[in-house]
Coordinates of C-alpha atoms in Angstrom, one line a residue:
A20 CA 163.2 -9.6 33.3
V21 CA 163.1 -7.6 30.1
G22 CA 166.1 -5.8 28.5
G23 CA 168.8 -6.5 31.2
G24 CA 167.7 -7.6 34.3
P25 CA 165.2 -6.3 37.1
P26 CA 165.7 -2.6 38.8
A27 CA 167.6 -2.8 42.1
L28 CA 164.8 -3.6 44.6
P29 CA 165.6 -4.2 48.2
R30 CA 166.6 -7.5 49.6
P31 CA 163.7 -9.4 50.9
R32 CA 163.7 -9.1 54.9
G33 CA 161.3 -10.3 57.4
M34 CA 160.2 -8.0 60.3
A35 CA 163.0 -8.8 62.7
E36 CA 165.4 -7.5 59.9
A37 CA 163.3 -4.5 59.2
E38 CA 163.4 -3.7 62.7
A39 CA 167.0 -3.9 63.2
A40 CA 167.6 -1.9 59.8
G41 CA 165.5 1.0 61.0
D42 CA 165.6 3.9 58.5
A43 CA 169.4 3.2 57.6
G44 CA 168.5 1.3 54.6
P45 CA 167.5 3.0 51.3
G46 CA 163.9 1.8 49.9
P47 CA 163.5 1.1 46.3
A48 CA 162.6 4.8 45.6
A49 CA 165.2 6.3 47.7
A50 CA 167.9 8.5 46.2
Q51 CA 171.5 8.8 47.1
E52 CA 172.6 12.3 48.8
G53 CA 172.5 15.0 46.1
A54 CA 171.5 12.4 43.4
E55 CA 168.2 12.8 41.3
L56 CA 164.9 11.5 42.9
A57 CA 164.2 7.8 41.3
A58 CA 161.2 5.7 41.9
V59 CA 160.2 2.3 41.4
I60 CA 157.0 2.4 40.2
G61 CA 154.2 -0.5 40.3
A62 CA 151.8 -1.0 37.5
T63 CA 148.9 -3.3 37.3
V64 CA 148.1 -4.3 33.7
P65 CA 145.7 -6.6 32.0
T66 CA 146.5 -10.1 33.1
G67 CA 148.1 -12.2 30.1
F68 CA 149.8 -8.8 28.8
E69 CA 152.5 -8.3 31.2
Q70 CA 155.4 -9.0 28.8
T71 CA 153.5 -6.4 26.5
A72 CA 153.8 -3.8 29.2
A73 CA 157.4 -4.5 29.9
E74 CA 158.2 -4.2 26.4
E75 CA 156.4 -0.8 26.1
V76 CA 158.2 0.6 29.4
Q77 CA 161.6 -0.4 27.8
E78 CA 160.7 1.0 24.4
K79 CA 159.2 4.3 26.1
L80 CA 161.1 4.9 29.0
G81 CA 164.1 2.8 28.5
S82 CA 163.6 1.1 31.9
A83 CA 164.0 -2.6 32.4
S84 CA 160.6 -4.2 34.1
R85 CA 160.1 -7.1 36.4
I86 CA 156.9 -8.9 36.1
S87 CA 155.4 -9.9 39.5
R88 CA 154.8 -13.4 40.6
D89 CA 151.2 -12.0 41.6
R90 CA 149.9 -12.0 38.0
G91 CA 148.8 -8.6 36.4
K92 CA 151.6 -6.5 37.8
I93 CA 155.1 -5.3 36.6
Y94 CA 157.7 -2.9 38.4
F95 CA 160.1 -0.5 36.8
E96 CA 162.4 1.9 38.1
V97 CA 162.3 5.7 36.6
P98 CA 163.6 9.1 37.4
A99 CA 160.8 11.0 39.0
R100 CA 160.9 13.6 36.2
S101 CA 159.6 11.0 33.9
L102 CA 156.3 10.6 35.7
P103 CA 154.4 12.4 32.7
Q104 CA 155.5 9.9 30.3
V105 CA 154.6 7.1 32.9
H106 CA 151.0 8.2 32.9
R107 CA 150.9 8.1 29.1
L108 CA 151.8 4.5 28.9
R109 CA 149.1 2.7 26.8
S110 CA 149.5 -0.6 28.4
V111 CA 149.0 0.1 32.1
D112 CA 145.9 0.5 34.2
N113 CA 146.9 1.8 37.8
L114 CA 150.3 3.1 39.1
F115 CA 151.8 3.3 42.5
V116 CA 155.1 4.3 43.7
V117 CA 156.9 1.5 45.9
V118 CA 157.6 2.4 49.4
Q119 CA 159.3 -1.2 50.1
E120 CA 159.0 -4.7 49.0
F121 CA 159.5 -7.9 50.8
K122 CA 159.8 -10.9 48.3
D123 CA 159.5 -13.5 51.1
Y124 CA 158.1 -11.9 54.2
Q125 CA 157.9 -14.3 56.9
F126 CA 154.5 -14.2 58.7
K127 CA 154.0 -15.5 62.4
E128 CA 151.5 -18.4 62.5
N129 CA 149.9 -16.3 65.3
K130 CA 147.3 -13.8 64.1
E131 CA 148.0 -10.9 66.9
D132 CA 151.9 -11.4 66.3
T133 CA 151.3 -11.1 62.5
L134 CA 149.2 -7.9 62.8
K135 CA 151.7 -6.4 65.4
D136 CA 154.4 -6.9 63.0
L137 CA 152.6 -5.1 60.2
E138 CA 152.0 -2.3 62.7
D139 CA 155.7 -2.2 63.6
L140 CA 156.6 -2.2 60.0
V141 CA 155.2 1.3 59.3
K142 CA 157.7 3.2 61.4
N143 CA 160.5 1.2 59.7
L144 CA 159.7 1.8 56.2
P145 CA 161.6 4.5 53.9
W146 CA 158.6 6.7 53.1
T147 CA 160.5 10.2 52.5
D148 CA 161.2 9.8 48.7
P149 CA 158.0 7.8 47.8
L150 CA 156.1 10.9 49.4
K151 CA 158.2 13.3 47.3
V152 CA 157.2 11.4 44.6
W153 CA 153.6 11.3 45.2
E154 CA 153.7 15.0 45.9
L155 CA 155.2 15.7 42.6
N156 CA 152.8 13.2 40.9
N157 CA 150.0 15.2 42.7
S158 CA 151.0 18.6 41.3
L159 CA 151.1 17.1 37.7
K160 CA 147.6 15.6 38.3
K161 CA 146.3 19.2 39.4
K162 CA 147.6 20.7 36.2
K163 CA 145.8 18.0 34.1
T164 CA 142.5 18.5 36.0
K165 CA 142.5 22.2 35.2
R166 CA 142.8 21.4 31.6
K167 CA 140.1 18.7 31.5
K168 CA 137.2 20.6 33.2
H169 CA 135.4 21.6 30.5
N170 CA 135.6 18.3 28.7
L171 CA 134.1 16.6 31.9
Q172 CA 131.0 18.8 32.0
R173 CA 129.9 17.7 28.5
P174 CA 126.6 15.8 28.2
A175 CA 128.1 13.2 26.0
S176 CA 130.2 11.9 28.9
R177 CA 127.2 11.2 31.0
E178 CA 126.0 8.0 29.2
K179 CA 126.1 5.1 31.6
L180 CA 127.8 1.6 31.3
S181 CA 124.8 -0.7 31.3
G182 CA 126.9 -3.5 32.8
G183 CA 130.3 -5.0 33.5
G184 CA 130.3 -6.8 30.3
E185 CA 132.7 -9.7 28.9
E186 CA 135.1 -7.1 27.8
G187 CA 135.1 -4.3 30.5
G188 CA 135.4 -5.5 34.2
A189 CA 137.3 -7.1 36.9
D190 CA 139.9 -9.5 36.0
Q191 CA 139.1 -12.2 38.6
N192 CA 140.3 -16.0 38.3
N193 CA 138.5 -18.5 40.4
T194 CA 141.2 -20.0 42.4
N195 CA 141.0 -21.8 45.9
D196 CA 142.9 -18.8 47.5
Q197 CA 141.3 -17.2 50.3
E198 CA 140.3 -13.6 49.3
D199 CA 138.3 -11.2 51.2
C200 CA 137.3 -7.7 51.7
A201 CA 135.2 -5.4 54.1
Q202 CA 134.8 -1.7 54.8
N203 CA 135.0 -1.0 58.5
P204 CA 136.1 1.9 60.9
V205 CA 139.6 1.4 62.6
A206 CA 139.5 -0.4 65.9
V207 CA 135.9 -2.1 65.2
E208 CA 136.3 -5.7 64.9
P209 CA 134.5 -7.1 61.6
T210 CA 131.5 -9.4 62.5
S211 CA 132.5 -12.9 62.1
G212 CA 131.1 -14.5 58.6
Q213 CA 130.6 -11.0 57.0
D214 CA 133.8 -11.0 54.8
T215 CA 132.5 -10.6 51.2
E216 CA 134.1 -11.3 47.8
N217 CA 132.9 -8.6 45.5
P218 CA 134.3 -7.0 42.5
Q219 CA 136.1 -3.9 42.9
G220 CA 133.8 -0.8 42.0
M221 CA 135.1 2.6 41.1
T222 CA 132.9 5.5 40.0
S223 CA 134.6 7.9 37.5
R224 CA 134.3 11.4 37.2
N225 CA 131.9 11.3 34.5
G226 CA 129.4 8.6 36.5
V227 CA 130.3 5.9 34.8
E228 CA 130.4 3.0 37.2
E229 CA 132.6 -0.1 36.0
E230 CA 134.6 -3.0 37.7
E231 CA 138.2 -2.3 38.0
D232 CA 140.8 -4.7 36.9
N233 CA 142.3 -7.2 39.5
E234 CA 143.5 -10.6 38.9
Q235 CA 142.1 -11.6 42.4
S236 CA 138.9 -11.2 43.7
D237 CA 140.3 -9.0 46.3
V238 CA 138.6 -5.7 46.9
K239 CA 139.2 -2.4 48.4
V240 CA 139.5 -2.2 52.3
E241 CA 139.1 1.2 53.5
V242 CA 139.8 2.4 57.0
Q243 CA 138.9 5.4 58.9
A244 CA 139.5 7.1 62.2
S245 CA 138.4 10.3 64.1
S246 CA 141.9 11.8 64.7
E247 CA 141.8 15.6 63.8
S248 CA 145.6 16.1 64.5
G249 CA 147.6 17.7 62.0
T250 CA 150.4 16.3 59.7
K251 CA 153.9 15.9 60.8
A252 CA 156.4 19.0 59.8
G253 CA 157.0 19.0 56.0
D254 CA 154.5 16.2 55.4
G255 CA 151.8 18.3 53.9
Q256 CA 151.8 22.0 52.8
T257 CA 149.5 24.3 51.4
G258 CA 150.4 26.8 48.5
E259 CA 150.8 29.7 51.5
G260 CA 153.0 27.3 53.4
E261 CA 150.3 26.5 56.1
A262 CA 150.1 23.0 57.5
K263 CA 147.3 20.9 55.7
V264 CA 145.8 17.7 57.4
L265 CA 146.4 14.9 55.0
R266 CA 143.4 12.5 54.6
F267 CA 144.3 9.0 53.9
R268 CA 143.0 5.5 53.1
V269 CA 144.6 1.9 53.3
T270 CA 143.7 -0.5 50.5
C271 CA 144.8 -4.2 51.2
N272 CA 144.7 -6.5 48.2
R273 CA 145.4 -10.2 49.7
A274 CA 145.7 -13.5 47.8
G275 CA 146.8 -16.7 49.5
D276 CA 145.4 -19.6 51.8
K277 CA 148.1 -19.5 54.3
H278 CA 147.2 -16.3 56.0
S279 CA 146.1 -16.2 59.5
F280 CA 144.3 -12.9 59.2
T281 CA 141.8 -11.2 56.9
S282 CA 142.5 -8.2 54.6
N283 CA 140.2 -6.2 56.7
E284 CA 142.2 -6.9 59.7
A285 CA 145.4 -6.2 58.1
A286 CA 144.4 -2.9 56.6
R287 CA 142.7 -1.7 60.1
D288 CA 145.9 -2.5 62.1
F289 CA 148.1 -1.4 59.4
G290 CA 146.2 1.9 58.8
G291 CA 146.0 2.6 62.6
A292 CA 149.7 2.5 62.4
V293 CA 150.1 4.9 59.5
Q294 CA 147.7 7.5 61.1
E295 CA 149.7 7.2 64.4
H296 CA 153.2 7.7 62.5
F297 CA 151.9 10.6 60.2
Q298 CA 149.2 12.0 62.3
W299 CA 147.0 12.0 59.1
K300 CA 143.3 12.1 59.2
A301 CA 141.6 8.6 57.8
D302 CA 139.0 9.0 55.2
M303 CA 137.4 6.3 53.3
T304 CA 136.1 8.6 50.3
N305 CA 137.7 12.1 50.3
F306 CA 141.2 10.8 50.7
D307 CA 144.4 12.6 49.6
V308 CA 146.7 9.7 50.1
E309 CA 145.9 6.1 49.2
V310 CA 148.4 3.7 50.8
L311 CA 148.4 0.1 49.3
L312 CA 149.1 -3.0 51.1
N313 CA 149.5 -5.9 48.5
I314 CA 149.9 -9.3 50.1
H315 CA 150.2 -12.1 47.7
N316 CA 151.1 -15.4 49.5
N317 CA 154.7 -14.3 51.0
E318 CA 155.3 -11.3 48.9
V319 CA 154.5 -8.1 50.6
V320 CA 154.5 -4.5 48.9
V321 CA 153.8 -1.5 50.2
G322 CA 153.0 1.4 47.9
I323 CA 151.3 4.8 47.4
A324 CA 148.7 5.0 44.7
L325 CA 149.5 7.4 41.8
T326 CA 146.2 7.2 39.7
E327 CA 142.7 7.8 41.1
E328 CA 141.1 5.7 38.5
S329 CA 142.1 3.4 35.9
L330 CA 144.0 4.8 32.8
H331 CA 142.1 2.3 30.5
R332 CA 139.1 4.9 31.1
R333 CA 141.2 7.4 28.7
N334 CA 139.4 7.0 25.0
I335 CA 135.5 6.1 26.0
T336 CA 132.7 8.4 26.8
H337 CA 129.9 6.3 25.4
F338 CA 129.9 3.0 26.8
G339 CA 128.2 -0.3 25.7
P340 CA 127.2 -3.3 27.4
T341 CA 130.4 -4.8 26.5
T342 CA 133.2 -2.0 26.4
L343 CA 136.7 -3.2 26.0
R344 CA 139.3 -1.7 28.2
S345 CA 141.7 0.5 26.2
T346 CA 144.5 -1.4 27.9
L347 CA 143.6 -4.7 26.6
A348 CA 142.8 -3.0 23.1
Y349 CA 146.4 -1.8 23.1
G350 CA 147.7 -5.4 24.0
M351 CA 145.7 -6.9 21.2
L352 CA 147.0 -4.1 18.6
R353 CA 150.6 -4.6 19.6
L354 CA 150.5 -8.3 19.4
C355 CA 150.0 -7.9 15.4
D356 CA 152.8 -5.6 15.3
P357 CA 151.3 -2.7 12.8
Q358 CA 153.4 -1.0 10.4
P359 CA 153.0 2.5 8.6
T360 CA 150.4 2.4 5.9
D361 CA 148.8 -0.8 7.1
I362 CA 145.0 -1.1 6.8
I363 CA 143.3 -2.4 10.2
V364 CA 139.7 -3.4 10.4
D365 CA 137.6 -4.2 13.4
P366 CA 134.5 -5.8 12.0
M367 CA 132.7 -6.0 15.0
C368 CA 134.1 -3.0 16.8
G369 CA 131.1 -2.4 19.3
T370 CA 131.9 1.1 21.2
G371 CA 135.2 1.4 18.9
A372 CA 137.6 0.9 21.8
I373 CA 140.2 -1.0 19.5
P374 CA 140.2 1.5 16.6
I375 CA 140.1 4.3 18.7
E376 CA 143.2 3.0 20.6
G377 CA 144.7 2.1 17.3
A378 CA 144.4 5.7 15.7
A379 CA 145.8 7.1 18.7
E380 CA 148.9 5.0 18.9
W381 CA 149.3 3.9 15.3
P382 CA 148.5 7.1 13.5
Y383 CA 150.3 6.2 10.4
C384 CA 147.9 3.2 9.9
Y385 CA 144.4 3.5 8.4
H386 CA 141.7 2.2 10.8
I387 CA 138.1 1.0 9.6
A388 CA 135.5 0.0 12.1
G389 CA 132.2 -1.5 11.7
D390 CA 129.4 -3.2 13.3
N391 CA 126.0 -4.5 12.4
N392 CA 124.2 -2.8 15.4
P393 CA 123.2 0.8 14.6
Q394 CA 123.4 1.9 18.3
A395 CA 127.0 0.5 18.5
V396 CA 127.7 2.4 15.5
K397 CA 126.6 5.3 17.0
R398 CA 128.4 5.2 20.3
A399 CA 131.5 4.4 18.2
A400 CA 130.9 7.6 16.2
N401 CA 130.2 9.6 19.4
N402 CA 133.5 8.2 21.1
I403 CA 135.5 9.0 17.9
C404 CA 134.1 12.8 18.1
S405 CA 135.2 12.9 21.8
L406 CA 138.8 11.8 20.6
L407 CA 138.5 14.7 18.2
R408 CA 137.5 17.2 20.5
K409 CA 140.4 16.0 23.1
N410 CA 143.0 16.5 20.2
E411 CA 141.6 19.9 19.7
S412 CA 141.8 21.1 23.3
K413 CA 145.5 19.8 23.2
D414 CA 146.5 22.0 20.6
S415 CA 144.2 23.9 18.3
S416 CA 146.5 25.1 16.1
A417 CA 147.5 22.1 14.9
A418 CA 144.3 20.0 15.4
L419 CA 144.3 17.0 12.6
G420 CA 141.5 14.6 12.1
V421 CA 142.1 10.5 13.2
P422 CA 142.9 8.0 10.2
L423 CA 139.5 6.3 11.3
D424 CA 136.1 5.6 9.7
I425 CA 133.1 3.9 11.2
I426 CA 130.6 1.9 9.2
Q427 CA 127.4 -0.2 9.7
W428 CA 127.8 -3.5 7.9
D429 CA 127.3 -7.3 8.2
I430 CA 130.1 -9.2 9.2
C431 CA 129.8 -12.0 6.9
K432 CA 129.3 -9.7 3.8
L433 CA 132.0 -6.9 4.3
P434 CA 132.1 -4.3 1.7
L435 CA 135.7 -4.5 1.2
R436 CA 137.8 -5.7 -1.9
T437 CA 139.5 -9.5 -1.5
G438 CA 143.0 -9.2 0.0
S439 CA 142.9 -5.5 0.6
V440 CA 143.3 -5.8 4.5
D441 CA 146.5 -6.2 6.4
I442 CA 145.3 -6.8 9.9
V443 CA 141.9 -7.6 11.7
V444 CA 141.6 -7.0 15.1
T445 CA 138.4 -7.8 16.7
D446 CA 136.5 -8.7 20.1
M447 CA 134.2 -11.5 19.1
P448 CA 130.9 -12.2 20.7
F449 CA 131.4 -14.4 23.9
G450 CA 127.7 -15.8 23.4
K451 CA 126.9 -14.2 26.9
R452 CA 125.7 -10.6 27.2
I453 CA 125.5 -10.4 23.4
G454 CA 124.4 -13.3 20.9
S455 CA 124.5 -16.8 22.3
K456 CA 126.7 -19.9 22.3
K457 CA 124.7 -21.6 19.8
K458 CA 124.4 -18.8 17.3
N459 CA 128.6 -18.4 17.6
W460 CA 128.8 -22.1 16.1
D461 CA 127.4 -20.7 12.7
L462 CA 128.7 -17.0 13.3
Y463 CA 132.5 -18.1 14.0
P464 CA 133.4 -20.0 10.9
A465 CA 131.4 -17.5 8.6
C466 CA 133.7 -14.5 10.3
L467 CA 136.8 -16.4 10.1
M468 CA 136.3 -17.1 6.2
E469 CA 135.2 -13.6 5.4
M470 CA 138.3 -12.4 7.4
G471 CA 140.3 -14.6 5.5
R472 CA 138.8 -13.2 2.3
I473 CA 139.6 -9.5 2.8
C474 CA 143.0 -10.1 4.5
T475 CA 146.2 -10.1 2.3
P476 CA 147.6 -13.8 1.8
G477 CA 150.8 -14.7 3.0
T478 CA 151.3 -11.4 5.1
G479 CA 147.8 -10.6 6.6
R480 CA 147.4 -11.3 10.4
A481 CA 144.2 -11.5 12.8
V482 CA 144.1 -10.9 16.5
L483 CA 140.8 -12.0 17.9
L484 CA 139.6 -12.3 21.6
T485 CA 137.0 -14.6 22.6
Q486 CA 135.7 -16.7 25.7
D487 CA 133.9 -19.5 23.4
K488 CA 137.3 -21.2 22.9
K489 CA 135.6 -24.6 22.2
C490 CA 133.6 -23.0 19.3
F491 CA 136.6 -20.9 18.3
A492 CA 138.7 -24.2 17.8
K493 CA 136.2 -26.1 15.9
A494 CA 135.7 -23.1 13.5
L495 CA 139.4 -22.5 13.1
S496 CA 140.0 -26.3 12.2
R497 CA 137.3 -25.8 9.5
V498 CA 139.3 -22.9 8.0
G499 CA 142.9 -24.2 8.5
H500 CA 143.7 -23.9 4.8
I501 CA 143.6 -19.9 5.2
W502 CA 144.6 -19.3 8.8
R503 CA 147.3 -20.6 11.0
R504 CA 147.3 -20.1 14.9
A505 CA 150.8 -18.3 15.6
Q506 CA 150.0 -17.5 19.5
T507 CA 147.7 -17.6 22.3
V508 CA 147.6 -15.3 25.1
W509 CA 145.3 -16.3 28.0
V510 CA 143.6 -13.2 29.6
N511 CA 141.0 -12.7 32.3
V512 CA 138.0 -10.5 31.2
G513 CA 135.3 -9.4 33.5
G514 CA 136.1 -12.6 35.4
L515 CA 135.9 -15.0 32.4
H516 CA 138.7 -16.8 31.1
A517 CA 139.4 -15.7 27.8
A518 CA 141.9 -16.0 25.1
V519 CA 143.4 -13.8 22.6
Y520 CA 144.5 -15.7 19.3
L521 CA 147.1 -14.4 16.9
L522 CA 146.3 -15.9 13.6
R523 CA 148.6 -15.8 10.4
R524 CA 147.2 -15.6 6.9
T525 CA 148.3 -18.5 4.7
W526 CA 148.9 -18.1 0.9
D527 CA 145.9 -20.2 -0.2
R528 CA 143.0 -18.5 -1.9
A529 CA 139.9 -17.9 0.5
E530 CA 136.9 -19.3 -1.2
D531 CA 133.9 -17.1 -1.8
R532 CA 130.9 -17.1 0.7
R533 CA 129.5 -20.7 1.4
S534 CA 128.4 -22.9 4.2
F535 CA 131.2 -24.3 6.4
W536 CA 129.7 -27.0 8.4

């Protein structure tokens, strides 16, 4: 736990306890009579950067976070009025309000009994306050959408991502856990053998399709039904006070090899019970409410989604073959602890995700981005222009530029003075979608040497992401006189096991360009 222990989450209870307690016990988001509405928020974050996200929450919201056993998630409690600040967090991908959490849920051995327990669980969950939080979040989202409408229609935002890439994609690790998904209407049994493992897909408003971050290879399970009945009183009201039929979807993410059921079966039966309890209409695509059922071994969390698409899409409108997620870029930048007036360089910037994130969050530093590919430089420049337009639309009277420049250059011959740079942060070629493993054996040591030349001796640092760990380790051993490895963060990027290395510059002089092997 960070900063004084975890928030007050409910004690773990099995099905029997939940039934006995009924609606008497408050859930994690429940507020006492007359007290301010509070919420326990769950957030998905880039795997490996859970601690970074927890520190950001403590810093910006003053709330202690608990890191989930299910990697890539954190939980923290905030007053509902803090929701706008929660959405402005830089390290989180998706947000949801926790309805209830069971840390040690006792699943029955028999599949039918287990699914019946999940159905019965629905009517005993404390839905009231989480739904109030969802409603408040919805009203904030509507205001934001109105402001953004004109930006979404710009042609610049229609360039499509050409592939999932090494940098932007689903975080999936190859475990032996049983993980599955399917899409079926309620009350229709899935055909045996048709459970598939696919990366989560999500299409954003600007038509860019990209894999969504998730540690497991779980994918969305959507349930639909044919009920046309209205909502319960007070569960959904239009502006005119007329009852509105809310549409919903259940998404089940399951990981673990000891479950007697599939995620499709859990979502189908749980979704059927949600529909019966609230009299909502289920809809796979045009839903108002997304109910989340997260099952990780014996840990069960029921939640309501607060984001329609991942917050990591905030900066980029022009995507390349390997566009780094903004949330991962933030984690990398935070690792090197930028200070005011620092000069921060990304010598292989691609579409500019790292320097753009840096300029937005650390405006008192100066950011320089470069790449040898003219197309990448063009995309990065367009993304910077989009950021400027975004700043203008926020407050046209005080629209300022961003402390960021983009240049086309050769990584091995940077046009920068020796010892003039404080920080180097970059995503190095993995040798898969861009470059090759063979080329990396020459490129990596040359890069490290040139980075060492431009960095300030003694205080300079570098944060480098790569999946080609063997080549990187060899290259680092060759330039050990100028770089010392201080920290390694293991991350999952587009299904690839990668590492983020924090290096510190020694006091030794970097020799001029030469051959390293």
